[in-house]
PDB file of C-alpha atoms in Angstrom:
ATOM      1  CA  MET A   1     -31.317 -31.197 -58.408  1.00 75.00           C
ATOM      2  CA  TYR A   2     -30.118 -31.990 -54.905  1.00 80.00           C
ATOM      3  CA  VAL A   3     -27.449 -34.390 -56.168  1.00 86.00           C
ATOM      4  CA  THR A   4     -26.251 -31.703 -58.577  1.00 91.00           C
ATOM      5  CA  ILE A   5     -25.839 -29.234 -55.728  1.00 87.00           C
ATOM      6  CA  LYS A   6     -23.830 -31.771 -53.757  1.00 84.00           C
ATOM      7  CA  ILE A   7     -21.607 -32.515 -56.755  1.00 88.00           C
ATOM      8  CA  LEU A   8     -21.010 -28.870 -57.608  1.00 91.00           C
ATOM      9  CA  THR A   9     -20.301 -27.864 -53.985  1.00 87.00           C
ATOM     10  CA  SER A  10     -17.838 -30.728 -53.573  1.00 83.00           C
ATOM     11  CA  ALA A  11     -16.160 -30.063 -56.925  1.00 89.00           C
ATOM     12  CA  ILE A  12     -15.757 -26.353 -56.083  1.00 92.00           C
ATOM     13  CA  ILE A  13     -14.111 -27.191 -52.749  1.00 88.00           C
ATOM     14  CA  ILE A  14     -11.718 -29.658 -54.405  1.00 88.00           C
ATOM     15  CA  ALA A  15     -10.898 -27.113 -57.136  1.00 93.00           C
ATOM     16  CA  ILE A  16     -10.157 -24.394 -54.575  1.00 93.00           C
ATOM     17  CA  ILE A  17      -7.922 -26.700 -52.539  1.00 92.00           C
ATOM     18  CA  SER A  18      -6.008 -27.873 -55.612  1.00 93.00           C
ATOM     19  CA  GLU A  19      -5.467 -24.281 -56.692  1.00 94.00           C
ATOM     20  CA  VAL A  20      -4.159 -23.326 -53.266  1.00 94.00           C
ATOM     21  CA  ALA A  21      -1.941 -26.441 -53.300  1.00 93.00           C
ATOM     22  CA  ARG A  22      -0.543 -25.523 -56.764  1.00 94.00           C
ATOM     23  CA  ARG A  23       0.562 -22.109 -55.472  1.00 95.00           C
ATOM     24  CA  PHE A  24       1.303 -22.981 -51.822  1.00 95.00           C
ATOM     25  CA  PRO A  25       1.826 -26.751 -51.435  1.00 93.00           C
ATOM     26  CA  VAL A  26       2.081 -26.736 -47.625  1.00 92.00           C
ATOM     27  CA  TYR A  27      -1.090 -24.705 -47.173  1.00 90.00           C
ATOM     28  CA  GLY A  28      -2.849 -26.828 -49.774  1.00 89.00           C
ATOM     29  CA  GLY A  29      -1.852 -29.898 -47.802  1.00 87.00           C
ATOM     30  CA  ILE A  30      -3.157 -28.388 -44.577  1.00 87.00           C
ATOM     31  CA  LEU A  31      -6.481 -27.567 -46.301  1.00 87.00           C
ATOM     32  CA  ALA A  32      -6.713 -31.046 -47.768  1.00 84.00           C
ATOM     33  CA  ALA A  33      -6.129 -32.497 -44.332  1.00 82.00           C
ATOM     34  CA  LEU A  34      -9.169 -30.691 -42.986  1.00 80.00           C
ATOM     35  CA  PRO A  35     -12.007 -33.087 -42.485  1.00 83.00           C
ATOM     36  CA  LEU A  36     -14.033 -31.352 -45.210  1.00 82.00           C
ATOM     37  CA  VAL A  37     -15.225 -34.547 -46.857  1.00 82.00           C
ATOM     38  CA  SER A  38     -16.353 -36.003 -43.498  1.00 88.00           C
ATOM     39  CA  LEU A  39     -18.079 -32.797 -42.471  1.00 88.00           C
ATOM     40  CA  LEU A  40     -19.763 -32.306 -45.874  1.00 86.00           C
ATOM     41  CA  SER A  41     -20.909 -35.936 -45.744  1.00 88.00           C
ATOM     42  CA  ILE A  42     -22.359 -35.546 -42.284  1.00 92.00           C
ATOM     43  CA  LEU A  43     -24.102 -32.356 -43.434  1.00 90.00           C
ATOM     44  CA  TRP A  44     -25.540 -33.963 -46.572  1.00 88.00           C
ATOM     45  CA  LEU A  45     -26.684 -37.058 -44.636  1.00 92.00           C
ATOM     46  CA  SER A  46     -28.358 -34.794 -42.048  1.00 94.00           C
ATOM     47  CA  VAL A  47     -30.118 -32.745 -44.709  1.00 90.00           C
ATOM     48  CA  GLN A  48     -31.292 -35.977 -46.275  1.00 89.00           C
ATOM     49  CA  GLY A  49     -32.936 -36.872 -42.954  1.00 93.00           C
ATOM     50  CA  GLU A  50     -30.582 -39.519 -41.614  1.00 95.00           C
ATOM     51  CA  SER A  51     -30.929 -40.238 -37.899  1.00 95.00           C
ATOM     52  CA  PRO A  52     -28.424 -39.105 -35.312  1.00 95.00           C
ATOM     53  CA  GLU A  53     -27.559 -42.809 -34.797  1.00 96.00           C
ATOM     54  CA  ALA A  54     -26.698 -43.168 -38.520  1.00 95.00           C
ATOM     55  CA  LEU A  55     -24.570 -40.022 -38.332  1.00 95.00           C
ATOM     56  CA  SER A  56     -22.830 -41.387 -35.275  1.00 95.00           C
ATOM     57  CA  ARG A  57     -22.090 -44.695 -37.044  1.00 95.00           C
ATOM     58  CA  PHE A  58     -20.679 -42.737 -40.006  1.00 94.00           C
ATOM     59  CA  ALA A  59     -18.417 -40.670 -37.715  1.00 93.00           C
ATOM     60  CA  SER A  60     -17.272 -43.907 -36.070  1.00 93.00           C
ATOM     61  CA  GLY A  61     -16.387 -45.309 -39.500  1.00 91.00           C
ATOM     62  CA  VAL A  62     -14.364 -42.220 -40.247  1.00 91.00           C
ATOM     63  CA  LEU A  63     -12.479 -42.628 -36.990  1.00 91.00           C
ATOM     64  CA  TYR A  64     -11.881 -46.278 -37.822  1.00 91.00           C
ATOM     65  CA  GLY A  65     -10.274 -45.301 -41.091  1.00 91.00           C
ATOM     66  CA  LEU A  66      -7.975 -42.605 -39.788  1.00 91.00           C
ATOM     67  CA  PRO A  67      -4.988 -44.777 -38.806  1.00 94.00           C
ATOM     68  CA  ALA A  68      -4.943 -46.444 -42.231  1.00 94.00           C
ATOM     69  CA  THR A  69      -5.277 -43.107 -43.979  1.00 93.00           C
ATOM     70  CA  ALA A  70      -2.407 -41.636 -41.937  1.00 95.00           C
ATOM     71  CA  ILE A  71      -0.172 -44.608 -42.812  1.00 97.00           C
ATOM     72  CA  MET A  72      -1.189 -44.372 -46.501  1.00 96.00           C
ATOM     73  CA  LEU A  73      -0.218 -40.681 -46.614  1.00 95.00           C
ATOM     74  CA  ALA A  74       3.100 -41.393 -44.880  1.00 97.00           C
ATOM     75  CA  VAL A  75       3.919 -44.145 -47.402  1.00 98.00           C
ATOM     76  CA  ILE A  76       3.059 -41.864 -50.308  1.00 97.00           C
ATOM     77  CA  TYR A  77       5.113 -39.025 -48.839  1.00 97.00           C
ATOM     78  CA  LEU A  78       8.120 -41.240 -48.311  1.00 98.00           C
ATOM     79  CA  SER A  79       7.808 -42.867 -51.730  1.00 98.00           C
ATOM     80  CA  LEU A  80       7.673 -39.510 -53.489  1.00 98.00           C
ATOM     81  CA  LYS A  81      10.494 -38.121 -51.308  1.00 97.00           C
ATOM     82  CA  HIS A  82      12.627 -41.054 -52.554  1.00 98.00           C
ATOM     83  CA  SER A  83      11.759 -40.175 -56.188  1.00 97.00           C
ATOM     84  CA  LEU A  84       9.493 -43.139 -56.882  1.00 98.00           C
ATOM     85  CA  PRO A  85       7.027 -42.524 -59.725  1.00 98.00           C
ATOM     86  CA  LEU A  86       3.637 -41.105 -58.715  1.00 97.00           C
ATOM     87  CA  VAL A  87       1.635 -44.124 -59.870  1.00 98.00           C
ATOM     88  CA  PHE A  88       3.885 -46.525 -57.952  1.00 98.00           C
ATOM     89  CA  SER A  89       3.776 -44.271 -54.863  1.00 98.00           C
ATOM     90  CA  LEU A  90      -0.032 -44.167 -54.977  1.00 97.00           C
ATOM     91  CA  ALA A  91      -0.169 -47.951 -55.436  1.00 98.00           C
ATOM     92  CA  LEU A  92       2.101 -48.490 -52.450  1.00 98.00           C
ATOM     93  CA  GLY A  93       0.015 -46.035 -50.409  1.00 97.00           C
ATOM     94  CA  LEU A  94      -3.278 -47.724 -51.270  1.00 97.00           C
ATOM     95  CA  THR A  95      -1.778 -51.142 -50.573  1.00 98.00           C
ATOM     96  CA  SER A  96      -0.533 -49.972 -47.182  1.00 98.00           C
ATOM     97  CA  TRP A  97      -4.016 -48.559 -46.511  1.00 97.00           C
ATOM     98  CA  GLY A  98      -5.664 -51.916 -47.224  1.00 97.00           C
ATOM     99  CA  ILE A  99      -3.139 -53.913 -45.216  1.00 97.00           C
ATOM    100  CA  THR A 100      -3.495 -51.515 -42.284  1.00 97.00           C
ATOM    101  CA  LEU A 101      -7.293 -51.941 -42.292  1.00 96.00           C
ATOM    102  CA  ILE A 102      -6.902 -55.732 -42.387  1.00 96.00           C
ATOM    103  CA  VAL A 103      -4.367 -55.714 -39.521  1.00 96.00           C
ATOM    104  CA  GLN A 104      -6.462 -53.229 -37.546  1.00 95.00           C
ATOM    105  CA  ASN A 105      -9.624 -55.359 -38.010  1.00 94.00           C
ATOM    106  CA  SER A 106      -7.756 -58.510 -36.976  1.00 95.00           C
ATOM    107  CA  ALA A 107      -6.350 -56.783 -33.898  1.00 93.00           C
ATOM    108  CA  ILE A 108      -9.777 -55.549 -32.897  1.00 91.00           C
ATOM    109  CA  LYS A 109     -11.253 -59.070 -33.262  1.00 93.00           C
ATOM    110  CA  LEU A 110      -8.391 -60.554 -31.278  1.00 93.00           C
ATOM    111  CA  ILE A 111      -8.758 -58.051 -28.465  1.00 93.00           C
ATOM    112  CA  SER A 112     -12.570 -58.495 -28.475  1.00 90.00           C
ATOM    113  CA  SER A 113     -12.130 -62.277 -28.083  1.00 91.00           C
ATOM    114  CA  PHE A 114     -10.335 -61.722 -24.763  1.00 89.00           C
ATOM    115  CA  THR A 115     -13.229 -59.699 -23.316  1.00 76.00           C
TER     116      THR A 115
END
């Protein structure tokens, strides 16, 4: 039952945002940029009894992924702006996301080796 509530709540939020985006693309984008998924995930994890340390590690992981996500969205935006097909734009965006995470991880390891 609990999983069903999580799924329905999440689906309703996504449906509302997509409807707003259909009518008002800029406002839909702003709503989609809200950290709703992160906040809902923290809430669900907390309700499930996860420790504050686990919630902190989750929040750290979200922060770790932000630069790659920002670059992915920029690549998708630019691709679509230059009339590339949606599937190709998404593929480029996801590829840039993965490459950014690899580069970011390598940079962190390199910096850590100096300390």
